[in-house]
Tab-separated table of C-alpha atoms in Angstrom:
chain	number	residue	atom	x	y	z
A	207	UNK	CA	0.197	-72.897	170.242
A	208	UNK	CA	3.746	-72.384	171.852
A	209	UNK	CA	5.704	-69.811	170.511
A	210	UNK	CA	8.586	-69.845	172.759
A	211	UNK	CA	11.695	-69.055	171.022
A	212	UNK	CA	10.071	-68.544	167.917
A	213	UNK	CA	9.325	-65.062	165.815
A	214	UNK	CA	6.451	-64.245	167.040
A	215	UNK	CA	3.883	-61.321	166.256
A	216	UNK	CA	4.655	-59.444	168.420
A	217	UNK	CA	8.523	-60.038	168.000
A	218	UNK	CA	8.450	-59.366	164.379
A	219	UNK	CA	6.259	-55.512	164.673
A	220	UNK	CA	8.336	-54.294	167.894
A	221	UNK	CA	4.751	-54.392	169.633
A	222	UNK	CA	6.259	-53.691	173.039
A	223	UNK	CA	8.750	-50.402	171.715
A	224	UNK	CA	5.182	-49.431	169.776
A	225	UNK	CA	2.471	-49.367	172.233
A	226	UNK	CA	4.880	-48.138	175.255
A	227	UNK	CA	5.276	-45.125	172.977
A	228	UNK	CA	2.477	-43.119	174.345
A	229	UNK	CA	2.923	-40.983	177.414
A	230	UNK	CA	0.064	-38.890	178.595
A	231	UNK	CA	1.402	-35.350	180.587
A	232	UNK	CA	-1.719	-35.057	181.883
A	233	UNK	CA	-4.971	-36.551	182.575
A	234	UNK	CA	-6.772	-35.378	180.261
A	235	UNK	CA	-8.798	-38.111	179.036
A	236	UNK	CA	-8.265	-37.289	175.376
A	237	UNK	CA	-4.759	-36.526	175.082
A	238	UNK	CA	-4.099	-40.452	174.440
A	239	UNK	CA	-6.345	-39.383	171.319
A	240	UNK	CA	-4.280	-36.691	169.984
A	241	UNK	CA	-0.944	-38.672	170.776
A	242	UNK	CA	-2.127	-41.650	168.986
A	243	UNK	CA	-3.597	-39.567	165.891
A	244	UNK	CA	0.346	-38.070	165.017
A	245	UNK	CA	1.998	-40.972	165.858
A	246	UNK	CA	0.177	-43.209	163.617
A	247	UNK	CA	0.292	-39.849	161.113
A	248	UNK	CA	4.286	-39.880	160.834
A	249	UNK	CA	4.164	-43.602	160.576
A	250	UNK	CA	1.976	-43.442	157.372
A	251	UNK	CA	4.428	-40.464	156.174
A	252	UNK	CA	7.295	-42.645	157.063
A	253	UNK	CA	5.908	-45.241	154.264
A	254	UNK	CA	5.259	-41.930	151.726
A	255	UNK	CA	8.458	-41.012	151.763
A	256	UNK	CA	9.401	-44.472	151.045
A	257	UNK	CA	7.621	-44.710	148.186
A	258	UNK	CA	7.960	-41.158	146.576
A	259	UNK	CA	11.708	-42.204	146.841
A	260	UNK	CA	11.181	-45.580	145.165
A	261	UNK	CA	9.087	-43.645	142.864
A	262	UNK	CA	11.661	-41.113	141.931
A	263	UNK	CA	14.295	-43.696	141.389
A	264	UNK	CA	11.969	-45.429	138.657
A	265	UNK	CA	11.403	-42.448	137.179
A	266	UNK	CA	15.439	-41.980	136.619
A	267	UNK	CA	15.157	-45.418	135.818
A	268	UNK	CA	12.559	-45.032	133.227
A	269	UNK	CA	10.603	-47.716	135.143
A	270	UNK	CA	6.917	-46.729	134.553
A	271	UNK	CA	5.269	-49.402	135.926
A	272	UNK	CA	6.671	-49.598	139.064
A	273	UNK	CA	7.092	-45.321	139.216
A	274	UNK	CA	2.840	-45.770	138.562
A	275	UNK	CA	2.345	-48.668	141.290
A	276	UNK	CA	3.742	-46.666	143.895
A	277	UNK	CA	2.481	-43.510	143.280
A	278	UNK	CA	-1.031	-44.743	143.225
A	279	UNK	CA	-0.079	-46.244	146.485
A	280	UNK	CA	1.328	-42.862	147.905
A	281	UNK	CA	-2.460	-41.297	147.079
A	282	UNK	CA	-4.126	-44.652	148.786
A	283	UNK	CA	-1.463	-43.374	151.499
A	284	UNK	CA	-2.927	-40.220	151.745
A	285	UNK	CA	-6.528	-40.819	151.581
A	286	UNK	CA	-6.023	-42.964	154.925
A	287	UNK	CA	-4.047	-39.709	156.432
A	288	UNK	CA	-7.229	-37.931	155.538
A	289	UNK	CA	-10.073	-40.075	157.643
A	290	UNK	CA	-8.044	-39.739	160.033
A	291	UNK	CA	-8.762	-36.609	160.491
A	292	UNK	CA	-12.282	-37.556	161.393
A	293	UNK	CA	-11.239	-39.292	164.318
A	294	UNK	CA	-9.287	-35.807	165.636
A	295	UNK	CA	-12.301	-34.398	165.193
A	296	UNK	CA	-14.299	-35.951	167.634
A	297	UNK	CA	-12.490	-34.022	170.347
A	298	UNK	CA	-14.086	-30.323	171.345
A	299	UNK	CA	-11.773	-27.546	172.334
A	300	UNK	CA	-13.034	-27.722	175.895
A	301	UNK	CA	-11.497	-31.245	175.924
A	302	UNK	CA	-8.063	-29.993	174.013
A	303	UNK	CA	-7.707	-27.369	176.449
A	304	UNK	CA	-7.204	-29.760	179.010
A	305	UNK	CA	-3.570	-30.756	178.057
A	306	UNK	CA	-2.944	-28.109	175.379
A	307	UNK	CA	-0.318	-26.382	177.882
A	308	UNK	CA	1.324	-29.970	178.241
A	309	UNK	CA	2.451	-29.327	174.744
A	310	UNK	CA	4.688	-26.873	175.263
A	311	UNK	CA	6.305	-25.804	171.943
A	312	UNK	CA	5.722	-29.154	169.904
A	313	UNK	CA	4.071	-28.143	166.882
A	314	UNK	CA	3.188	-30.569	163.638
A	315	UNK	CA	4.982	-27.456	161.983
A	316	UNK	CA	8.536	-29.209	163.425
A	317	UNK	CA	7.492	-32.726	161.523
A	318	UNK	CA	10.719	-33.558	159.703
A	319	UNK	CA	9.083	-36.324	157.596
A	320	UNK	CA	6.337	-33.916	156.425
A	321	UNK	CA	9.174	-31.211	155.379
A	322	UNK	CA	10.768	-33.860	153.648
A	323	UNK	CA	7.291	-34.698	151.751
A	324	UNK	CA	7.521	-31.236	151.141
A	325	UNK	CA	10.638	-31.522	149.764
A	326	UNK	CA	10.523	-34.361	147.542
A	327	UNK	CA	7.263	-33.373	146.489
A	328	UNK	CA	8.849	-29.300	144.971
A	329	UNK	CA	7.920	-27.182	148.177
A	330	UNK	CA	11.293	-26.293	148.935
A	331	UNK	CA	12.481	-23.396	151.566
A	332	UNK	CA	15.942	-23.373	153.124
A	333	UNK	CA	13.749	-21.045	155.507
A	334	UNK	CA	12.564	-24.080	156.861
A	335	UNK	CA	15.023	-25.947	158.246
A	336	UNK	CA	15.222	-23.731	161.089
A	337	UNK	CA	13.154	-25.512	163.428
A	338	UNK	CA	15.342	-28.534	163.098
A	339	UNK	CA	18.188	-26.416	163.990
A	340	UNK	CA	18.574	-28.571	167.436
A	341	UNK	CA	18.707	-32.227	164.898
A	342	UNK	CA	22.024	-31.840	163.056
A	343	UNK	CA	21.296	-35.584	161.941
A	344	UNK	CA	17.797	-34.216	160.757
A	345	UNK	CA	19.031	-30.867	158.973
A	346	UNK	CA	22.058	-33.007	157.045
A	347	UNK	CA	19.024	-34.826	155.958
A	348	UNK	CA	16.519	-32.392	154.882
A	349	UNK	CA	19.452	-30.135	153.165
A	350	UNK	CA	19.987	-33.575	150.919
A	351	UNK	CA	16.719	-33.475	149.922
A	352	UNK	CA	16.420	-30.081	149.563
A	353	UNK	CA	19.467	-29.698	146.866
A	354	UNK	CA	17.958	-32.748	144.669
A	355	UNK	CA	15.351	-32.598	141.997
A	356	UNK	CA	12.265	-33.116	143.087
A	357	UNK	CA	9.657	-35.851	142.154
A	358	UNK	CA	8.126	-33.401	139.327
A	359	UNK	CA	11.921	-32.208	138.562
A	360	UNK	CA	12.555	-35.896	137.425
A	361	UNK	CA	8.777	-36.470	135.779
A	362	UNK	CA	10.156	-33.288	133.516
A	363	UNK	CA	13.464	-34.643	132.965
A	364	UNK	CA	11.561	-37.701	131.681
A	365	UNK	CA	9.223	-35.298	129.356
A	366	UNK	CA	12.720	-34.654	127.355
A	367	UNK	CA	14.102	-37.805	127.321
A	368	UNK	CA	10.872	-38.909	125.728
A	369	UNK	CA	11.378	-36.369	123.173
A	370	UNK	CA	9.525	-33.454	123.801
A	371	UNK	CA	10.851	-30.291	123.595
A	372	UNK	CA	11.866	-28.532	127.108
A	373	UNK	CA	13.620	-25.649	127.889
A	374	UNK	CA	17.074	-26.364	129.175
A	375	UNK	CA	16.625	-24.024	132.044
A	376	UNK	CA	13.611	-26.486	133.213
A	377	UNK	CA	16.143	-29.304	132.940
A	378	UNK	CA	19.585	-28.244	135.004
A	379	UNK	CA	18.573	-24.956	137.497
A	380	UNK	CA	19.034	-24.465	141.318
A	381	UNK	CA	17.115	-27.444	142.531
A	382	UNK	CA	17.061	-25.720	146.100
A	383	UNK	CA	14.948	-23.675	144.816
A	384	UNK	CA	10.823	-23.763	144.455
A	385	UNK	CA	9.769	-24.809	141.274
A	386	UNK	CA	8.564	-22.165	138.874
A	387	UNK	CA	5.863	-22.998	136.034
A	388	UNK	CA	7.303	-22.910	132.697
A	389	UNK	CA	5.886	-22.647	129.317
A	390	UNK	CA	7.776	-25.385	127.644
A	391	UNK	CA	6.985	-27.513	130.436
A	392	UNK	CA	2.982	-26.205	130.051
A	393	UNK	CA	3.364	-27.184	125.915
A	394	UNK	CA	4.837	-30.875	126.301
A	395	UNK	CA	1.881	-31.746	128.728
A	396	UNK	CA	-0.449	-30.711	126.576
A	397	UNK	CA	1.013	-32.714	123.901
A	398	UNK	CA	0.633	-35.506	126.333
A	399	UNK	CA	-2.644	-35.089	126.785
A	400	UNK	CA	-3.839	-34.491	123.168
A	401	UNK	CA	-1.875	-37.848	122.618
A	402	UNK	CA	-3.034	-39.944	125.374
A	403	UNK	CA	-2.852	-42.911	123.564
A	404	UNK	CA	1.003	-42.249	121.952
A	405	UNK	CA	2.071	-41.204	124.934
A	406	UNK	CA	0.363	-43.636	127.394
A	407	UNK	CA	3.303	-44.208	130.224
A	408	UNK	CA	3.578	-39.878	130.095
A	409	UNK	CA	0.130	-39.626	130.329
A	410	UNK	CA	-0.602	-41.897	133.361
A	411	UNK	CA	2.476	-40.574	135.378
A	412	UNK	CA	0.515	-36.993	134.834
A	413	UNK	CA	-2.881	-38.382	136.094
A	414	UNK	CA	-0.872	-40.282	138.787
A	415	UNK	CA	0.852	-37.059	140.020
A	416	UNK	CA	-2.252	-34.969	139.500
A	417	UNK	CA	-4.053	-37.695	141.925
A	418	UNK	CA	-1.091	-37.535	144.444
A	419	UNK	CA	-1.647	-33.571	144.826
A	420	UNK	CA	-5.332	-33.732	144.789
A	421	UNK	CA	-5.319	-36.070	148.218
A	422	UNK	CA	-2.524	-33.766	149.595
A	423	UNK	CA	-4.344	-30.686	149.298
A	424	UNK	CA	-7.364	-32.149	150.623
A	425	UNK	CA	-4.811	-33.410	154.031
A	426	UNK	CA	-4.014	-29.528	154.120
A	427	UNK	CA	-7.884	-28.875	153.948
A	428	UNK	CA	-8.854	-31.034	156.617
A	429	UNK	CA	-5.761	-30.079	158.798
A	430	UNK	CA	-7.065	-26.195	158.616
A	431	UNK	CA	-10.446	-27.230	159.675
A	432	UNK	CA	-9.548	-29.317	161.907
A	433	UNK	CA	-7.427	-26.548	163.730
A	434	UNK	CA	-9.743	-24.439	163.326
A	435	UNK	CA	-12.521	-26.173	165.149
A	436	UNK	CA	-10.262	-26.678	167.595
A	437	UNK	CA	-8.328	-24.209	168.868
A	438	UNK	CA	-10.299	-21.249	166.779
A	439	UNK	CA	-7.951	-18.431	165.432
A	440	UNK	CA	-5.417	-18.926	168.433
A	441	UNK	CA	-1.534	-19.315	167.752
A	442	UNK	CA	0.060	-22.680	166.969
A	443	UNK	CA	1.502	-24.027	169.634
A	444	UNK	CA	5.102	-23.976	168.202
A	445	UNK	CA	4.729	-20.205	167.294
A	446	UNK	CA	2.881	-20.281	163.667
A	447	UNK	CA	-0.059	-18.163	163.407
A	448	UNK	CA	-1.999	-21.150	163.224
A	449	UNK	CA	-4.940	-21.118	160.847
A	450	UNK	CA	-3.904	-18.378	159.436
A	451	UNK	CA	-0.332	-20.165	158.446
A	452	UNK	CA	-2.221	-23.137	157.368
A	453	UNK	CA	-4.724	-21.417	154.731
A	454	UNK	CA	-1.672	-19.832	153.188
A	455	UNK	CA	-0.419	-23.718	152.523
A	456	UNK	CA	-3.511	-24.143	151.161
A	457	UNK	CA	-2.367	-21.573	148.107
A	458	UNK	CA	0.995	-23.737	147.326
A	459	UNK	CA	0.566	-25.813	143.989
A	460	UNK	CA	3.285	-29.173	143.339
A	461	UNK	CA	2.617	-29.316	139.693
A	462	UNK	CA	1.555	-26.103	138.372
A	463	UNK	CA	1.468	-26.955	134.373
A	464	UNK	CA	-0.403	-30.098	135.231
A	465	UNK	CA	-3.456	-28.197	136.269
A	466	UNK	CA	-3.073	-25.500	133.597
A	467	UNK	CA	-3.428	-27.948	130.747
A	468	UNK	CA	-7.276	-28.573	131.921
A	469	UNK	CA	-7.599	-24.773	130.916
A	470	UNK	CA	-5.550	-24.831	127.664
A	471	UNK	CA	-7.413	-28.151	126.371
C-alpha cells in the first residue's frame, strides 16, 4: 500500500496542477460550477482536436479504418460536451449574477481550441483571430490551421482519388477561405450513396462526418439555450451580442452536399 517513490495516481494525471486550477473571484457559491463546467469543456476539446487531426492524417493516408474509429470517437466526444450542458443549467440567473461582473471580458467567444474546431472542421474567418491578437503563440497557431484544408477539404480530395469525378476548383482553391457547396462535390456523394455497398469506406466516412456535425450543432443548440436562460437577451460578456451571435452559428453548415443528397435521393 506504499507508494513512495513510485508513479502514483496522482503523479501520473498532474492531480495537484488540475484541481488547484480553480479560483473563485467571488463568493458566489456557484461560480466553482461555471469554472469547472469550461474547464472540463476545453479539456474534452483538447482531445477533439486530437482526434480530428489524427483523423485528417488517415484520411491523406487513405487509412479508413482508423479515419472511421476516431471520428466516431470525436461524436462520442461531443455527446459528453452536450450533457454537460445540463449540469450549467442547474444554475438560475439570480445565482450567475452573483459573479458575472468577476468575469470581466472572458468570453467562451475567445476559446482558441473551439476556433481551431472551427477551423479544422471548414468554418474558417481570418476575422476571427482578432481576439487572440494578445497570444502571438495562439494566432501562429490558428493562422496554420486556418491556411490548411479542412477535415471535409481532405474527405473531397479522397472522393477523387477514389475516382469520382470532382471539379478541380473543389480540389486546389484558397483553403483560408469558407467552404462553398459545389455541384460536383453534391454528384459524387450521391453516387456514394446510391452505391453504398461499392463504395463502403466513402460511404461510412459520409455517415461518420454527417454524425460529427449532427452532435456539433446540437452543442451550439444547447449553448444558445443555455445563454439564454441565463443571462436572457443581455450582451456576452466579451462584447458579442450574445444570443443573438449564437443563433446566427446556429445557421453555419460543415458539410453542405452531405445534407443535400437526403433531398436529391
Amino acid at each position: 500500500m506504499s507508494f513512495e517513490g513510485a508513479m502514483a495516481y496522482g503523479d501520473y494525471l498532474k492531480l495537484d496542477r488540475i484541481l488547484d486550477a480553480q479560483a473563485p473571484l467571488s463568493s458566489a457559491h456557484d461560480e466553482m460550477l461555471f469554472i469547472i463546467q469550461h474547464q472540463t469543456s476545453e479539456l474534452w476539446m483538447k482531445l477533439a482536436l486530437h482526434e480530428l487531426e489524427a483523423v485528417r492524417r488517415a484520411i491523406r493516408a487513405d487509412d479508413m479504418p482508423t479515419a472511421l474509429k476516431m471520428m466516431a470517437r470525436v461524436s462520442r466526444i461531443f455527446e459528453h460536451l452536450n450533457n454537460a450542458w445540463d449540469i450549467l443549467r442547474t444554475m438560475t440567473p439570480s445565482e450567475y449574477t452573483r459573479f458575472r461582473d468577476d468575469l470581466g471580458q472572458s468570453s467562451g467567444f475567445q476559446s482558441w481550441q473551439y476556433r481551431s474546431i472551427e477551423f479544422i472542421s471548414g468554418n474558417k474567418a481570418a476575422a476571427l483571430l482578432k481576439p487572440h491578437a494578445h497570444r502571438p503563440d495562439v494566432v501562429a497557431d490558428l493562422k496554420r490551421r486556418l491556411a490548411e484544408p479542412s477535415l471535409y477539404d481532405e474527405a473531397i480530395r479522397l472522393l477523387a482519388r477514389s475516382g469520382l469525378v470532382i471539379a478541380p476548383e473543389a480540389l486546389e482553391r484558397d483553403w483560408t477561405q469558407p467552404y462553398r457547396a459545389d455541384d460536383s462535390v453534391r454528384a459524387a456523394w450521391g453516387e456514394v450513396y446510391r452505391n453504398p455497398e461499392a463504395m463502403w469506406g466513402l460511404y461510412d466516412l459520409a455517415e461518420k462526418l454527417v454524425d460529427f456535425e449532427d452532435y456539433f450543432r446540437r452543442w451550439r443548440f444547447n449553448h444558445v439555450t443555455t445563454v439564454e436562460r441565463v443571462i436572457g437577451f443581455k450582451r456576452g460578456t466579451g462584447g458579442t451580442s450574445g444570443v443573438a451571435y449564437l443563433r446566427k452559428m446556429l445557421e453555419v453548415v460543415l458539410f453542405p452536399e452531405l445534407w443535400d443528397v437526403r433531398t436529391a435521393l
